[in-house]
PDB file of C-alpha atoms in Angstrom:
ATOM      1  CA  UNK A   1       0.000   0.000   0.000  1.00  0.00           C
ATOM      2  CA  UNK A   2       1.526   3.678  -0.797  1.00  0.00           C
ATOM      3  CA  UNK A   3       1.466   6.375   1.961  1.00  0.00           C
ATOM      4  CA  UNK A   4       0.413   8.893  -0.726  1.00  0.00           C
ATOM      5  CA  UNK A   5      -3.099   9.001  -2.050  1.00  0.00           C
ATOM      6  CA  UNK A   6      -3.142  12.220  -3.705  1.00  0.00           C
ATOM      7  CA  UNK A   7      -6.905  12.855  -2.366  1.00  0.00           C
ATOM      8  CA  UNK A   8      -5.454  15.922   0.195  1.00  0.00           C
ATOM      9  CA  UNK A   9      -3.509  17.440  -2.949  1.00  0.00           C
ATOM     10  CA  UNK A  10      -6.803  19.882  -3.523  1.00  0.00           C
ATOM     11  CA  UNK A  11      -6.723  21.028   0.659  1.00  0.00           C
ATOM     12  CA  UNK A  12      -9.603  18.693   0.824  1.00  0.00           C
ATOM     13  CA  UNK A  13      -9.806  15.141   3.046  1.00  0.00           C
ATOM     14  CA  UNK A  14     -12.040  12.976   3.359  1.00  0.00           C
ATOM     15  CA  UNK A  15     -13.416  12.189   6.924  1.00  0.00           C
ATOM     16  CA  UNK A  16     -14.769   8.323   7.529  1.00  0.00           C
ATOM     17  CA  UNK A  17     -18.321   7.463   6.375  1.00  0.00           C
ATOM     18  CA  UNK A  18     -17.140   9.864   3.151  1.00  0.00           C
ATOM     19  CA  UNK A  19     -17.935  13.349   3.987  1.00  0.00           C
ATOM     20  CA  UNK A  20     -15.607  15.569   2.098  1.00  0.00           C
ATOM     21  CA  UNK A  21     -14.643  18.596   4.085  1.00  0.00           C
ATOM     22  CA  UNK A  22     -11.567  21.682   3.962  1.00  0.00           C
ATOM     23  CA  UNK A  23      -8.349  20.498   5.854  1.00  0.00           C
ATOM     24  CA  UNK A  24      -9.203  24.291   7.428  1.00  0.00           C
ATOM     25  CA  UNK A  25     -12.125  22.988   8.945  1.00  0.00           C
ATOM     26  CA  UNK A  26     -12.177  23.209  12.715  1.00  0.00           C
ATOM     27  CA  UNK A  27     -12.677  18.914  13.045  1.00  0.00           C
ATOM     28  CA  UNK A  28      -9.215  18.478  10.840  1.00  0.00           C
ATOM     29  CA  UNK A  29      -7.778  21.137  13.153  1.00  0.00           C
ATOM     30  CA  UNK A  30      -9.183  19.415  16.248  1.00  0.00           C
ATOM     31  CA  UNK A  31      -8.213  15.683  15.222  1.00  0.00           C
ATOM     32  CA  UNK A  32      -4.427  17.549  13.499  1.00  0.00           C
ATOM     33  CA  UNK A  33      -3.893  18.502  17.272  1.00  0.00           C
ATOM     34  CA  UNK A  34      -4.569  15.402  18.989  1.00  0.00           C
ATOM     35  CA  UNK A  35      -1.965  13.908  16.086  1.00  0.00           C
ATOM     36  CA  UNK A  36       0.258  16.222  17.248  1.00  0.00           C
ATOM     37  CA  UNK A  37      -0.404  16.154  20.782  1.00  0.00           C
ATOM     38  CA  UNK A  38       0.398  11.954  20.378  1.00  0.00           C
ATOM     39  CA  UNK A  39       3.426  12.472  18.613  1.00  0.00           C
ATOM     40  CA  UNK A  40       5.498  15.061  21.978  1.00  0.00           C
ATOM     41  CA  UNK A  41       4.005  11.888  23.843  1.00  0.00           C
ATOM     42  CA  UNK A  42       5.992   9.597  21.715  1.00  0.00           C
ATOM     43  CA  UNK A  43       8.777  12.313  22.514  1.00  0.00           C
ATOM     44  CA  UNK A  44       8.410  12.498  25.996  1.00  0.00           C
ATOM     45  CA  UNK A  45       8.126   8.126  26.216  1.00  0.00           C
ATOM     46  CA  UNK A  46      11.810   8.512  24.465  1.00  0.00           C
ATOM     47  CA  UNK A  47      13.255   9.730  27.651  1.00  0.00           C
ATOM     48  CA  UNK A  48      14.595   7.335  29.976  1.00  0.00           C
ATOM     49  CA  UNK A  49      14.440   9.753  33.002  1.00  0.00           C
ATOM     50  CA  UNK A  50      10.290   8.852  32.935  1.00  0.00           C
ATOM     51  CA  UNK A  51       9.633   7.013  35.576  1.00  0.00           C
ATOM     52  CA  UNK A  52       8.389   3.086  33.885  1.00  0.00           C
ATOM     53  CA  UNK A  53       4.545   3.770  35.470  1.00  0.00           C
ATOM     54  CA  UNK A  54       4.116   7.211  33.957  1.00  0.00           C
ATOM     55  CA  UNK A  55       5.340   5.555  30.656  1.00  0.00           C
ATOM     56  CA  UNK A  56       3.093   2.434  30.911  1.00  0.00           C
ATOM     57  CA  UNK A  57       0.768   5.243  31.231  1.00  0.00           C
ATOM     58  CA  UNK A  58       1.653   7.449  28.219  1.00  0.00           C
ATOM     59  CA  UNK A  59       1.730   4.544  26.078  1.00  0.00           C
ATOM     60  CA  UNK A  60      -1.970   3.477  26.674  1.00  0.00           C
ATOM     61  CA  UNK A  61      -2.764   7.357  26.567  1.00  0.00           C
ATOM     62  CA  UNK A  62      -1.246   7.121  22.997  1.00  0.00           C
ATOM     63  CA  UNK A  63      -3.626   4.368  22.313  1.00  0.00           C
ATOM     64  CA  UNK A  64      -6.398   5.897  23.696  1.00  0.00           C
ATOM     65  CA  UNK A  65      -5.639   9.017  21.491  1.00  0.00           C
ATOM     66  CA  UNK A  66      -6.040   7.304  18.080  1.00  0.00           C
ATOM     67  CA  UNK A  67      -9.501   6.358  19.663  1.00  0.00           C
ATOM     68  CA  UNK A  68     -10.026   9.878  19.963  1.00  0.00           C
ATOM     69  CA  UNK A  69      -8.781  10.678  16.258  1.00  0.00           C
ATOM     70  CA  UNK A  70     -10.888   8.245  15.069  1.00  0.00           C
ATOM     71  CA  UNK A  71     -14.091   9.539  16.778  1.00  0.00           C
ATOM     72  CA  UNK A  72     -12.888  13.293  15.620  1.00  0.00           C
ATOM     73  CA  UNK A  73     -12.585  12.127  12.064  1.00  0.00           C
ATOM     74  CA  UNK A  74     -15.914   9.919  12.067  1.00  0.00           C
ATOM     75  CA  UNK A  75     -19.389  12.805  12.484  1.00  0.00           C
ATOM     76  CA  UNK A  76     -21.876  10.701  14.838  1.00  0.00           C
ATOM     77  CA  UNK A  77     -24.124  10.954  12.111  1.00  0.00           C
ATOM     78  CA  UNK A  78     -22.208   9.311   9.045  1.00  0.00           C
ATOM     79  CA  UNK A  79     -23.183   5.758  10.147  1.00  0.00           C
ATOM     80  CA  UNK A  80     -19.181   4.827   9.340  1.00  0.00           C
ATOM     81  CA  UNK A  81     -18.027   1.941  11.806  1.00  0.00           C
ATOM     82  CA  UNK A  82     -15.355   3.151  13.955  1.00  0.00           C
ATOM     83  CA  UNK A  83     -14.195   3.268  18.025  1.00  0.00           C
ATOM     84  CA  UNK A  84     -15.592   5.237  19.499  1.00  0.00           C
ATOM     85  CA  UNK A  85     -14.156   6.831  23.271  1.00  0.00           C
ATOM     86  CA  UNK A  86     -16.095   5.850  26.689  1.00  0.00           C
ATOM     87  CA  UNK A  87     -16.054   6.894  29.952  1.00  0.00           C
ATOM     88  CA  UNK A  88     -13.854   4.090  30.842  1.00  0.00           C
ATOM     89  CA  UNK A  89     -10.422   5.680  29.959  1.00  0.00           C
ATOM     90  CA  UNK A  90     -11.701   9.189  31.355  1.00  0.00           C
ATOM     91  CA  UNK A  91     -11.785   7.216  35.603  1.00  0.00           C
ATOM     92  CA  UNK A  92      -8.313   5.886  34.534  1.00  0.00           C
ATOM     93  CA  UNK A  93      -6.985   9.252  33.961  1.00  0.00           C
ATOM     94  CA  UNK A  94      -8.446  10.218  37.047  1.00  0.00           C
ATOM     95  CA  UNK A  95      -6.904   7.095  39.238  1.00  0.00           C
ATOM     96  CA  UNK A  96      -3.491   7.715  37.800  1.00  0.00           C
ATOM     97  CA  UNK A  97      -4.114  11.208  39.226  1.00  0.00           C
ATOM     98  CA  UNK A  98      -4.688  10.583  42.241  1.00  0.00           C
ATOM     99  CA  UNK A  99      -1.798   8.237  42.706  1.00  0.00           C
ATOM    100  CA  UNK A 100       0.620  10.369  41.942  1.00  0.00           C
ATOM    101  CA  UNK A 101      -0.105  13.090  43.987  1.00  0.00           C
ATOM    102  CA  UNK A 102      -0.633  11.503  46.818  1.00  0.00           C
ATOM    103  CA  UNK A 103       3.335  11.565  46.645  1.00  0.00           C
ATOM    104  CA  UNK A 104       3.659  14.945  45.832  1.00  0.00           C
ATOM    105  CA  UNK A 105       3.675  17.880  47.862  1.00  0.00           C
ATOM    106  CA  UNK A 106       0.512  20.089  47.598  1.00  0.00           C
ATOM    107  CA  UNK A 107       0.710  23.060  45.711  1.00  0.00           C
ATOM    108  CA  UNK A 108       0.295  26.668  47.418  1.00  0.00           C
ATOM    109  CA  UNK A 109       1.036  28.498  44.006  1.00  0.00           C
ATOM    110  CA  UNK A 110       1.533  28.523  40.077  1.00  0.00           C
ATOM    111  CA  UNK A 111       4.357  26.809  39.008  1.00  0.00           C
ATOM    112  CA  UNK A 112       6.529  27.244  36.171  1.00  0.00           C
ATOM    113  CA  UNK A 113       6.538  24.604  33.296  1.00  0.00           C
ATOM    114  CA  UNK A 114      10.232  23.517  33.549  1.00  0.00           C
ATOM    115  CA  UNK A 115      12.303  21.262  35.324  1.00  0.00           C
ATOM    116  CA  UNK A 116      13.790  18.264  33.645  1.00  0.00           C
ATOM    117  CA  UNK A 117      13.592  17.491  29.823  1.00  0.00           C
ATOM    118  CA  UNK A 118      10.901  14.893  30.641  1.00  0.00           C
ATOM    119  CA  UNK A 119       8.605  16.924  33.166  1.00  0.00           C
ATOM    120  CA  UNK A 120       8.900  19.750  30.210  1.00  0.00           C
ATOM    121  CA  UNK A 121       8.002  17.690  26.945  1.00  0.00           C
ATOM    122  CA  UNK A 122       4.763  16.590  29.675  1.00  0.00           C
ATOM    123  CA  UNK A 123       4.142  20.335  30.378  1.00  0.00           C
ATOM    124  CA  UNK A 124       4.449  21.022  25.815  1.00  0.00           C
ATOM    125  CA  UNK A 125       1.881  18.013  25.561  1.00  0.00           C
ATOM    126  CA  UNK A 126      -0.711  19.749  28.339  1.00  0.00           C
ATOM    127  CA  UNK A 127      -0.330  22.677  26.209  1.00  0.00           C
ATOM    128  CA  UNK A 128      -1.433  20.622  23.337  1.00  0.00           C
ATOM    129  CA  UNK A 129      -3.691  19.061  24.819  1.00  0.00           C
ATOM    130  CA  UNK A 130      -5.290  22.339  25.800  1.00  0.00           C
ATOM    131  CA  UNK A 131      -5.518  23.565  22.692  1.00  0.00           C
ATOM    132  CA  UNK A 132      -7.335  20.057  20.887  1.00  0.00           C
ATOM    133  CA  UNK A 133      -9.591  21.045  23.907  1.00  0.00           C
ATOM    134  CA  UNK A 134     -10.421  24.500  22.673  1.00  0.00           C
ATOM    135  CA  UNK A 135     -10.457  22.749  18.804  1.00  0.00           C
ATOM    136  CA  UNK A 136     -12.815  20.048  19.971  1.00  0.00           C
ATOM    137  CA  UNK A 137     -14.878  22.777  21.699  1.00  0.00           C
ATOM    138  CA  UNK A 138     -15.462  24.767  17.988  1.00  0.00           C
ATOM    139  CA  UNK A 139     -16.869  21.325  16.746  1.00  0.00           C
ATOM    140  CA  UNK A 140     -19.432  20.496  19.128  1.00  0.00           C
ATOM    141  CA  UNK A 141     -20.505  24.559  18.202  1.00  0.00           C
ATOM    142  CA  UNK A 142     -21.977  23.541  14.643  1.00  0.00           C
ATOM    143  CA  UNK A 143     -21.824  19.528  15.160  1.00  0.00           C
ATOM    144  CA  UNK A 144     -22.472  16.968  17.671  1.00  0.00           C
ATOM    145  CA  UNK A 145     -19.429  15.062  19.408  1.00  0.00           C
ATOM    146  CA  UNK A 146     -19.164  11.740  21.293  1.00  0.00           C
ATOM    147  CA  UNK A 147     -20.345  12.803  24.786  1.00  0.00           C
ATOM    148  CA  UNK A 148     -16.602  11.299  26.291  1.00  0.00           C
ATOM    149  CA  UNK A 149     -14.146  13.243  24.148  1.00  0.00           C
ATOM    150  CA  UNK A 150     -14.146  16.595  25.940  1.00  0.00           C
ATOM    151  CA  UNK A 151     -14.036  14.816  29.507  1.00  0.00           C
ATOM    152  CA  UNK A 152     -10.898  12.542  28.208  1.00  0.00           C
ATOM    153  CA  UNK A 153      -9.375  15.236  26.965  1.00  0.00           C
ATOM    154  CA  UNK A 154      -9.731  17.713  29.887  1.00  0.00           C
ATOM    155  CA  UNK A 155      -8.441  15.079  32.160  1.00  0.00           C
ATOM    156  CA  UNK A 156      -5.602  14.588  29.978  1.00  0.00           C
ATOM    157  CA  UNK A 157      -4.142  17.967  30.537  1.00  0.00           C
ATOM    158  CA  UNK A 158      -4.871  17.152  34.266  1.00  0.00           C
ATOM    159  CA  UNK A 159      -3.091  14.459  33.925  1.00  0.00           C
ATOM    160  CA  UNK A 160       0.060  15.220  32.188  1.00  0.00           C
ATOM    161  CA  UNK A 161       0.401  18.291  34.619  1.00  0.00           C
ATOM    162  CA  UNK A 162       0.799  15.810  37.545  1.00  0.00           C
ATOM    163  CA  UNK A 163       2.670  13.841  35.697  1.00  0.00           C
ATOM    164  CA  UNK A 164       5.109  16.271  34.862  1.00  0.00           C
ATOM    165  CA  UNK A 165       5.614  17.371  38.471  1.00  0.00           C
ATOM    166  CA  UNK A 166       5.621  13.828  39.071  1.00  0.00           C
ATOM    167  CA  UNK A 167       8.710  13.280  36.671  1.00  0.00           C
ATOM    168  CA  UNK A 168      10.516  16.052  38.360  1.00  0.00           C
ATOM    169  CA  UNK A 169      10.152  14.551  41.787  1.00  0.00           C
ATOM    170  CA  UNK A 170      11.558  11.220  40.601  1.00  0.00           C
ATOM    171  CA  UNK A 171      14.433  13.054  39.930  1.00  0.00           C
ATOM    172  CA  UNK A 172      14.775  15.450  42.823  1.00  0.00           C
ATOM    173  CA  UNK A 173      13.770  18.257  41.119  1.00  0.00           C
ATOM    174  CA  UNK A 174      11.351  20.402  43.019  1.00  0.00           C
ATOM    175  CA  UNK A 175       8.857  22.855  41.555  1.00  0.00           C
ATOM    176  CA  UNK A 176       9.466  25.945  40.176  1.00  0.00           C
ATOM    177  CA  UNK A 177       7.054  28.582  42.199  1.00  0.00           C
ATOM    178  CA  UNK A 178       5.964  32.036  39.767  1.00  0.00           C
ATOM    179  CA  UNK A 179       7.693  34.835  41.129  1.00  0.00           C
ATOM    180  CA  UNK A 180       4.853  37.767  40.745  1.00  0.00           C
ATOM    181  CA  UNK A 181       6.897  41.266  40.865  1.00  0.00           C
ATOM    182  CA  UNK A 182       4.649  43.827  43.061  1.00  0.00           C
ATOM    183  CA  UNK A 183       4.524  47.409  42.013  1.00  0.00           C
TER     184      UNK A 183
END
């Protein structure tokens, strides 16, 4: 099978059940970012200073994120067989969560995104993940969405947060607190 298809070469794609559609369109933008938002997760898996949970984690997050492509890329009402997310990996999120702060420190304050290389490719994917959020959002203005995707998603940047000060913990680094200059 060849990777190239020549279908795109117009700026049009094809979503699954057929509908053609602009790659401008806010659903190729939303779906485009949770591609993206897979790939720094690929990135930050590459490290070996994440600790083996987290990326046990991360790597059935990247699963769960094709899920999520595929859902993006398939309109409810097309009929087209495809996954489609549940509420099932949304409470996983949520238990990873928990687990890993209850070995962290509370936080008082903002923190800077830095730290180690690890804890900051976590903090680039939240970012990412924020802004497939804000994507997703513009769909479900003009088009129903799967009922799960925005919760997943939300909890995903929740999730990669902790993890990243999780990451830095491993590794004795501690959080960076914002320093907010009074006039």
């Amino acid at each position: 099978m060849k990777i190239y298809t020549r279908t795109g070469d117009g700026g049009e794609s094809r979503l699954f059940g057929g509908v053609k559609v602009q790659k401008s369109s806010d659903r190729l933008h939303a779906y485009g970012t949770i591609d993206e938002l897979n790939a720094i997760l690929g990135l930050a898996r590459s490290y070996e200073s994440l600790p083996r949970d987290t990326a046990d984690q991360v790597m059935n997050i990247q699963s769960d994120l094709f899920i999520v492509g595929a859902d993006l890329a398939t309109p409810l009402e097309s009929g087209a067989s495809t996954g489609r997310m549940t509420a099932e990996p949304t409470k996983k999120l949520e238990e990873w969560i928990d687990a890993m702060e209850k070995t962290l420190s509370p936080l008082t304050t903002f923190i800077l995104p830095a730290g180690s290389q690890v804890a900051c490719s976590l903090h680039l994917a939240r970012t990412v993940c924020r802004r497939a959020e804000r994507w997703m959002t513009l769909v479900r203005h003009t088009e129903p969405l799967n009922e799960h995707l925005l919760p997943y998603v939300n909890r995903l940047s929740d999730y990669l947060f902790v993890a990243a000060r999780y990451a830095n913990a491993s590794l004795g680094i501690t959080d960076e607190e914002v320093r907010v200059k009074r006039a």
